[in-house]
C-alpha positions as a Python dict, from the first residue, in 0.01 Angstrom:
ca = {
    (1, 'X'): (0, 0, 0),
    (2, 'X'): (53, -371, 62),
    (3, 'X'): (-178, -484, -214),
    (4, 'X'): (15, -281, -471),
    (5, 'X'): (349, -449, -401),
    (6, 'X'): (425, -810, -494),
    (7, 'X'): (696, -975, -284),
    (8, 'X'): (755, -1284, -496),
    (9, 'X'): (1109, -1367, -600),
    (10, 'X'): (1127, -1521, -948),
    (11, 'X'): (1504, -1521, -996),
    (12, 'X'): (1829, -1395, -852),
    (13, 'X'): (1880, -1033, -955),
    (14, 'X'): (2177, -939, -738),
    (15, 'X'): (2468, -746, -891),
    (16, 'X'): (2675, -728, -574),
    (17, 'X'): (2628, -859, -221),
    (18, 'X'): (2869, -815, 71),
    (19, 'X'): (2709, -1010, 355),
    (20, 'X'): (2837, -1106, 700),
    (21, 'X'): (2598, -1333, 893),
    (22, 'X'): (2621, -1420, 1263),
    (23, 'X'): (2270, -1548, 1341),
    (24, 'X'): (2397, -1874, 1492),
    (25, 'X'): (2663, -1695, 1696),
    (26, 'X'): (2583, -1322, 1737),
    (27, 'X'): (2894, -1112, 1790),
    (28, 'X'): (2895, -907, 2114),
    (29, 'X'): (3020, -549, 2089),
    (30, 'X'): (2969, -380, 2425),
    (31, 'X'): (2593, -344, 2465),
    (32, 'X'): (2514, -456, 2108),
    (33, 'X'): (2476, -807, 1965),
    (34, 'X'): (2548, -808, 1590),
    (35, 'X'): (2348, -1059, 1382),
    (36, 'X'): (2414, -943, 1026),
    (37, 'X'): (2565, -655, 831),
    (38, 'X'): (2591, -604, 459),
    (39, 'X'): (2579, -404, 137),
    (40, 'X'): (2353, -512, -150),
    (41, 'X'): (2316, -379, -504),
    (42, 'X'): (2046, -535, -719),
    (43, 'X'): (1866, -524, -1053),
    (44, 'X'): (1512, -405, -1120),
    (45, 'X'): (1240, -610, -952),
    (46, 'X'): (1471, -781, -702),
    (47, 'X'): (1275, -916, -404),
    (48, 'X'): (1354, -1027, -50),
    (49, 'X'): (1066, -1255, 44),
    (50, 'X'): (850, -1173, 345),
    (51, 'X'): (989, -1307, 673),
    (52, 'X'): (959, -1243, 1045),
    (53, 'X'): (1224, -1028, 1209),
    (54, 'X'): (1421, -1196, 1488),
    (55, 'X'): (1622, -881, 1567),
    (56, 'X'): (1626, -508, 1505),
    (57, 'X'): (1730, -407, 1154),
    (58, 'X'): (1831, -70, 1009),
    (59, 'X'): (1839, -28, 632),
    (60, 'X'): (1993, 272, 457),
    (61, 'X'): (1901, 331, 92),
    (62, 'X'): (2226, 434, -78),
    (63, 'X'): (2073, 487, -422),
    (64, 'X'): (1765, 405, -629),
    (65, 'X'): (1419, 334, -495),
    (66, 'X'): (1172, 58, -413),
    (67, 'X'): (955, -67, -125),
    (68, 'X'): (1033, -200, 220),
    (69, 'X'): (785, -360, 455),
    (70, 'X'): (803, -239, 815),
    (71, 'X'): (547, -197, 1088),
    (72, 'X'): (298, -412, 895),
    (73, 'X'): (291, -177, 594),
    (74, 'X'): (483, -146, 268),
    (75, 'X'): (657, 191, 243),
    (76, 'X'): (801, 349, -72),
    (77, 'X'): (1169, 427, -10),
    (78, 'X'): (1429, 624, -201),
    (79, 'X'): (1792, 732, -184),
    (80, 'X'): (1873, 875, 158),
    (81, 'X'): (1599, 698, 355),
    (82, 'X'): (1655, 503, 677),
    (83, 'X'): (1415, 217, 755),
    (84, 'X'): (1368, 54, 1095),
    (85, 'X'): (1237, -299, 1152),
    (86, 'X'): (1182, -437, 1502),
    (87, 'X'): (1170, -797, 1625),
    (88, 'X'): (850, -987, 1561),
    (89, 'X'): (722, -786, 1266),
    (90, 'X'): (714, -892, 902),
    (91, 'X'): (989, -764, 676),
    (92, 'X'): (1031, -773, 298),
    (93, 'X'): (1164, -552, 21),
    (94, 'X'): (1127, -502, -353),
    (95, 'X'): (1343, -292, -585),
    (96, 'X'): (1188, -59, -839),
    (97, 'X'): (1184, -203, -1191),
    (98, 'X'): (1345, 102, -1353),
    (99, 'X'): (1554, 248, -1068),
    (100, 'X'): (1660, -44, -842),
    (101, 'X'): (1823, 32, -513),
    (102, 'X'): (2150, -34, -341),
    (103, 'X'): (2121, -50, 34),
    (104, 'X'): (2324, -106, 350),
    (105, 'X'): (2172, -305, 636),
    (106, 'X'): (2256, -415, 988),
    (107, 'X'): (2071, -664, 1209),
    (108, 'X'): (2133, -634, 1582),
    (109, 'X'): (1989, -660, 1931),
    (110, 'X'): (2054, -485, 2258),
    (111, 'X'): (2263, -698, 2492),
    (112, 'X'): (2112, -815, 2817),
    (113, 'X'): (2264, -676, 3135),
    (114, 'X'): (2221, -430, 3415),
    (115, 'X'): (2337, -73, 3369),
    (116, 'X'): (2584, 47, 3631),
    (117, 'X'): (2588, 379, 3814),
    (118, 'X'): (2742, 544, 3512),
    (119, 'X'): (2468, 405, 3289),
    (120, 'X'): (2690, 146, 3126),
    (121, 'X'): (2670, -215, 3016),
    (122, 'X'): (3025, -342, 2985),
    (123, 'X'): (3228, -64, 2821),
    (124, 'X'): (2944, 81, 2612),
    (125, 'X'): (2677, 341, 2698),
    (126, 'X'): (2346, 196, 2809),
    (127, 'X'): (2114, 203, 2509),
    (128, 'X'): (1782, 125, 2680),
    (129, 'X'): (1629, 465, 2585),
    (130, 'X'): (1708, 388, 2221),
    (131, 'X'): (1551, 45, 2243),
    (132, 'X'): (1235, 198, 2390),
    (133, 'X'): (1209, 458, 2115),
    (134, 'X'): (1267, 198, 1843),
    (135, 'X'): (993, -21, 1993),
    (136, 'X'): (749, 274, 2002),
    (137, 'X'): (824, 413, 1655),
    (138, 'X'): (511, 438, 1441),
    (139, 'X'): (676, 593, 1133),
    (140, 'X'): (957, 351, 1040),
    (141, 'X'): (1102, 557, 752),
    (142, 'X'): (1299, 880, 799),
    (143, 'X'): (1550, 1079, 595),
    (144, 'X'): (1921, 1053, 662),
    (145, 'X'): (2035, 1400, 765),
    (146, 'X'): (2319, 1300, 1000),
    (147, 'X'): (2559, 1097, 786),
    (148, 'X'): (2460, 744, 883),
    (149, 'X'): (2644, 609, 578),
    (150, 'X'): (2983, 687, 739),
    (151, 'X'): (2971, 429, 1022),
    (152, 'X'): (2836, 170, 776),
    (153, 'X'): (3139, 232, 554),
    (154, 'X'): (3366, 210, 858),
    (155, 'X'): (3228, -133, 951),
    (156, 'X'): (3272, -265, 596),
    (157, 'X'): (3631, -137, 583),
    (158, 'X'): (3720, -310, 911),
    (159, 'X'): (3560, -639, 803),
    (160, 'X'): (3751, -640, 474),
    (161, 'X'): (4083, -536, 628),
    (162, 'X'): (4099, -695, 974),
    (163, 'X'): (4374, -538, 1182),
    (164, 'X'): (4463, -478, 1545),
    (165, 'X'): (4166, -328, 1731),
    (166, 'X'): (3925, -401, 1444),
    (167, 'X'): (3675, -543, 1694),
    (168, 'X'): (3697, -221, 1898),
    (169, 'X'): (3647, -10, 1585),
    (170, 'X'): (3347, -216, 1467),
    (171, 'X'): (3185, -176, 1808),
    (172, 'X'): (3244, 198, 1797),
    (173, 'X'): (3094, 227, 1448),
    (174, 'X'): (2792, 18, 1554),
    (175, 'X'): (2724, 253, 1844),
    (176, 'X'): (2755, 555, 1615),
    (177, 'X'): (2520, 399, 1361),
    (178, 'X'): (2251, 317, 1616),
    (179, 'X'): (2275, 655, 1789),
    (180, 'X'): (2257, 841, 1455),
    (181, 'X'): (1948, 638, 1363),
    (182, 'X'): (1795, 716, 1704),
    (183, 'X'): (1861, 1087, 1654),
    (184, 'X'): (1713, 1076, 1305),
    (185, 'X'): (1390, 920, 1431),
    (186, 'X'): (1386, 1144, 1739),
    (187, 'X'): (1435, 1463, 1532),
    (188, 'X'): (1172, 1349, 1285),
    (189, 'X'): (923, 1292, 1567),
    (190, 'X'): (1004, 1632, 1722),
    (191, 'X'): (943, 1800, 1384),
    (192, 'X'): (613, 1619, 1339),
    (193, 'X'): (505, 1747, 1681),
    (194, 'X'): (583, 2111, 1603),
    (195, 'X'): (263, 2320, 1624),
    (196, 'X'): (390, 2539, 1339),
    (197, 'X'): (401, 2242, 1102),
    (198, 'X'): (61, 2089, 1154),
    (199, 'X'): (-133, 2016, 837),
    (200, 'X'): (-446, 2177, 975),
    (201, 'X'): (-528, 2453, 1216),
    (202, 'X'): (-535, 2335, 1576),
    (203, 'X'): (-851, 2370, 1782),
    (204, 'X'): (-884, 2637, 2050),
    (205, 'X'): (-845, 2398, 2350),
    (206, 'X'): (-512, 2268, 2216),
    (207, 'X'): (-397, 2619, 2132),
    (208, 'X'): (-488, 2728, 2486),
    (209, 'X'): (-286, 2443, 2637),
    (210, 'X'): (23, 2531, 2433),
    (211, 'X'): (1, 2901, 2516),
    (212, 'X'): (-53, 2824, 2885),
    (213, 'X'): (247, 2593, 2908),
    (214, 'X'): (467, 2835, 2711),
    (215, 'X'): (392, 3115, 2958),
    (216, 'X'): (357, 2924, 3285),
    (217, 'X'): (557, 2602, 3269),
    (218, 'X'): (818, 2723, 3520),
    (219, 'X'): (561, 2780, 3793),
    (220, 'X'): (342, 2477, 3718),
    (221, 'X'): (325, 2205, 3981),
    (222, 'X'): (51, 1982, 3838),
    (223, 'X'): (-118, 1970, 3500),
    (224, 'X'): (-465, 1928, 3645),
    (225, 'X'): (-456, 2285, 3779),
    (226, 'X'): (-401, 2412, 3425),
    (227, 'X'): (-726, 2249, 3310),
    (228, 'X'): (-916, 2422, 3590),
    (229, 'X'): (-773, 2762, 3498),
    (230, 'X'): (-863, 2707, 3133),
    (231, 'X'): (-1214, 2587, 3228),
    (232, 'X'): (-1187, 2245, 3065),
    (233, 'X'): (-1181, 1896, 3209),
    (234, 'X'): (-831, 1751, 3203),
    (235, 'X'): (-950, 1428, 3039),
    (236, 'X'): (-1100, 1629, 2751),
    (237, 'X'): (-784, 1839, 2710),
    (238, 'X'): (-565, 1529, 2723),
    (239, 'X'): (-770, 1352, 2456),
    (240, 'X'): (-778, 1652, 2221),
    (241, 'X'): (-410, 1730, 2266),
    (242, 'X'): (-296, 1374, 2195),
    (243, 'X'): (-526, 1352, 1895),
    (244, 'X'): (-399, 1672, 1733),
    (245, 'X'): (-38, 1686, 1845),
    (246, 'X'): (61, 1319, 1850),
    (247, 'X'): (198, 1337, 2203),
    (248, 'X'): (54, 1378, 2550),
    (249, 'X'): (33, 1703, 2747),
    (250, 'X'): (281, 1554, 2994),
    (251, 'X'): (529, 1479, 2713),
    (252, 'X'): (494, 1833, 2576),
    (253, 'X'): (544, 1981, 2923),
    (254, 'X'): (849, 1760, 2978),
    (255, 'X'): (999, 1880, 2650),
    (256, 'X'): (983, 2238, 2774),
    (257, 'X'): (1161, 2140, 3093),
    (258, 'X'): (1428, 1946, 2904),
    (259, 'X'): (1492, 2244, 2676),
    (260, 'X'): (1545, 2466, 2981),
    (261, 'X'): (1754, 2199, 3155),
    (262, 'X'): (1994, 2180, 2862),
    (263, 'X'): (2022, 2559, 2852),
    (264, 'X'): (2100, 2583, 3224),
    (265, 'X'): (2347, 2295, 3215),
    (266, 'X'): (2533, 2461, 2927),
    (267, 'X'): (2550, 2792, 3111),
    (268, 'X'): (2709, 2619, 3410),
    (269, 'X'): (2603, 2880, 3666),
    (270, 'X'): (2382, 2640, 3864),
    (271, 'X'): (2453, 2297, 4006),
    (272, 'X'): (2252, 1997, 3891),
    (273, 'X'): (2070, 2000, 4226),
    (274, 'X'): (1978, 2368, 4184),
    (275, 'X'): (1855, 2304, 3828),
    (276, 'X'): (1640, 2012, 3944),
    (277, 'X'): (1486, 2238, 4209),
    (278, 'X'): (1433, 2526, 3964),
    (279, 'X'): (1255, 2295, 3721),
    (280, 'X'): (1032, 2166, 4003),
    (281, 'X'): (1148, 1806, 4008),
    (282, 'X'): (1080, 1629, 4337),
    (283, 'X'): (1445, 1535, 4376),
    (284, 'X'): (1775, 1533, 4193),
    (285, 'X'): (1725, 1158, 4152),
    (286, 'X'): (1396, 1201, 3962),
    (287, 'X'): (1552, 1476, 3747),
    (288, 'X'): (1858, 1265, 3665),
    (289, 'X'): (1645, 961, 3581),
    (290, 'X'): (1415, 1161, 3349),
    (291, 'X'): (1711, 1334, 3182),
    (292, 'X'): (1892, 1006, 3121),
    (293, 'X'): (1584, 841, 2971),
    (294, 'X'): (1543, 1132, 2730),
    (295, 'X'): (1905, 1197, 2631),
    (296, 'X'): (2086, 874, 2716),
    (297, 'X'): (2333, 1038, 2959),
    (298, 'X'): (2301, 1190, 3305),
    (299, 'X'): (2273, 1570, 3355),
    (300, 'X'): (2608, 1561, 3539),
    (301, 'X'): (2774, 1396, 3239),
    (302, 'X'): (2610, 1642, 3002),
    (303, 'X'): (2721, 1942, 3210),
    (304, 'X'): (3078, 1808, 3216),
    (305, 'X'): (3080, 1768, 2837),
    (306, 'X'): (2929, 2114, 2783),
    (307, 'X'): (3177, 2277, 3023),
    (308, 'X'): (3471, 2114, 2845),
    (309, 'X'): (3338, 2227, 2506),
    (310, 'X'): (3301, 2585, 2629),
    (311, 'X'): (3666, 2588, 2737),
    (312, 'X'): (3796, 2490, 2394),
}
């Protein structure tokens, strides 16, 4: 907890610090503005004093342990953890006295601009869905299961050995890093929502909702009708479901449709328009918009990628 961690720097306890700072002139890489990137190894008790974030920051704990402040709370962190800080919140860190950490970090923001028809800003994929998830994240620490250290290492290598196309490579690594972080937080949130992993037994109304959606989601046209069939008020079901599951009934229902959408797109037997109709979207436009917000690409793009992969 906050009161158990003292963020007061008494001396410089850095063993190694590779730091590139661009706060006065952020470097633009496609749809990402880079403010800072670095690698720090410290001694026991090292402290970064509390300060307000002016950009997004991702920290990866390479080794050791300590505490990082994010989301208004001090969190214990260890080797393999990823920590997210968002603009406007207070940030600080303290290394463990006996097992101090080494960590990579990157400070960035999402570039302003309008996404085109292909969902692009400049030459990079539009990252608005990632920004929205980062802003809504309530658990700012997750485990690294997707190899986020690799793009960090790629950025450091390019900065140390500048060559032709180094700027292009750095931009590519930045995109990989941010997407891998997004997936890590997204997968963590999906796991936390799994009914099989709840710390306590769910109540009957919530269990009834899950069973109903599992068996009827393909024929459902409005969620209110489900409440009537189950003999509950929808407001009561909505409150109980959100309280126990950590997401709304609508979000859970949408997840089922996205799972089926991905399956049908991979199979390639139906067109995107036919899939939108089968999943009871009002139009292909509403389906494409919802799919892009969830996955970051359009269903047409996804189907093209999946078809190419199946032909390999």
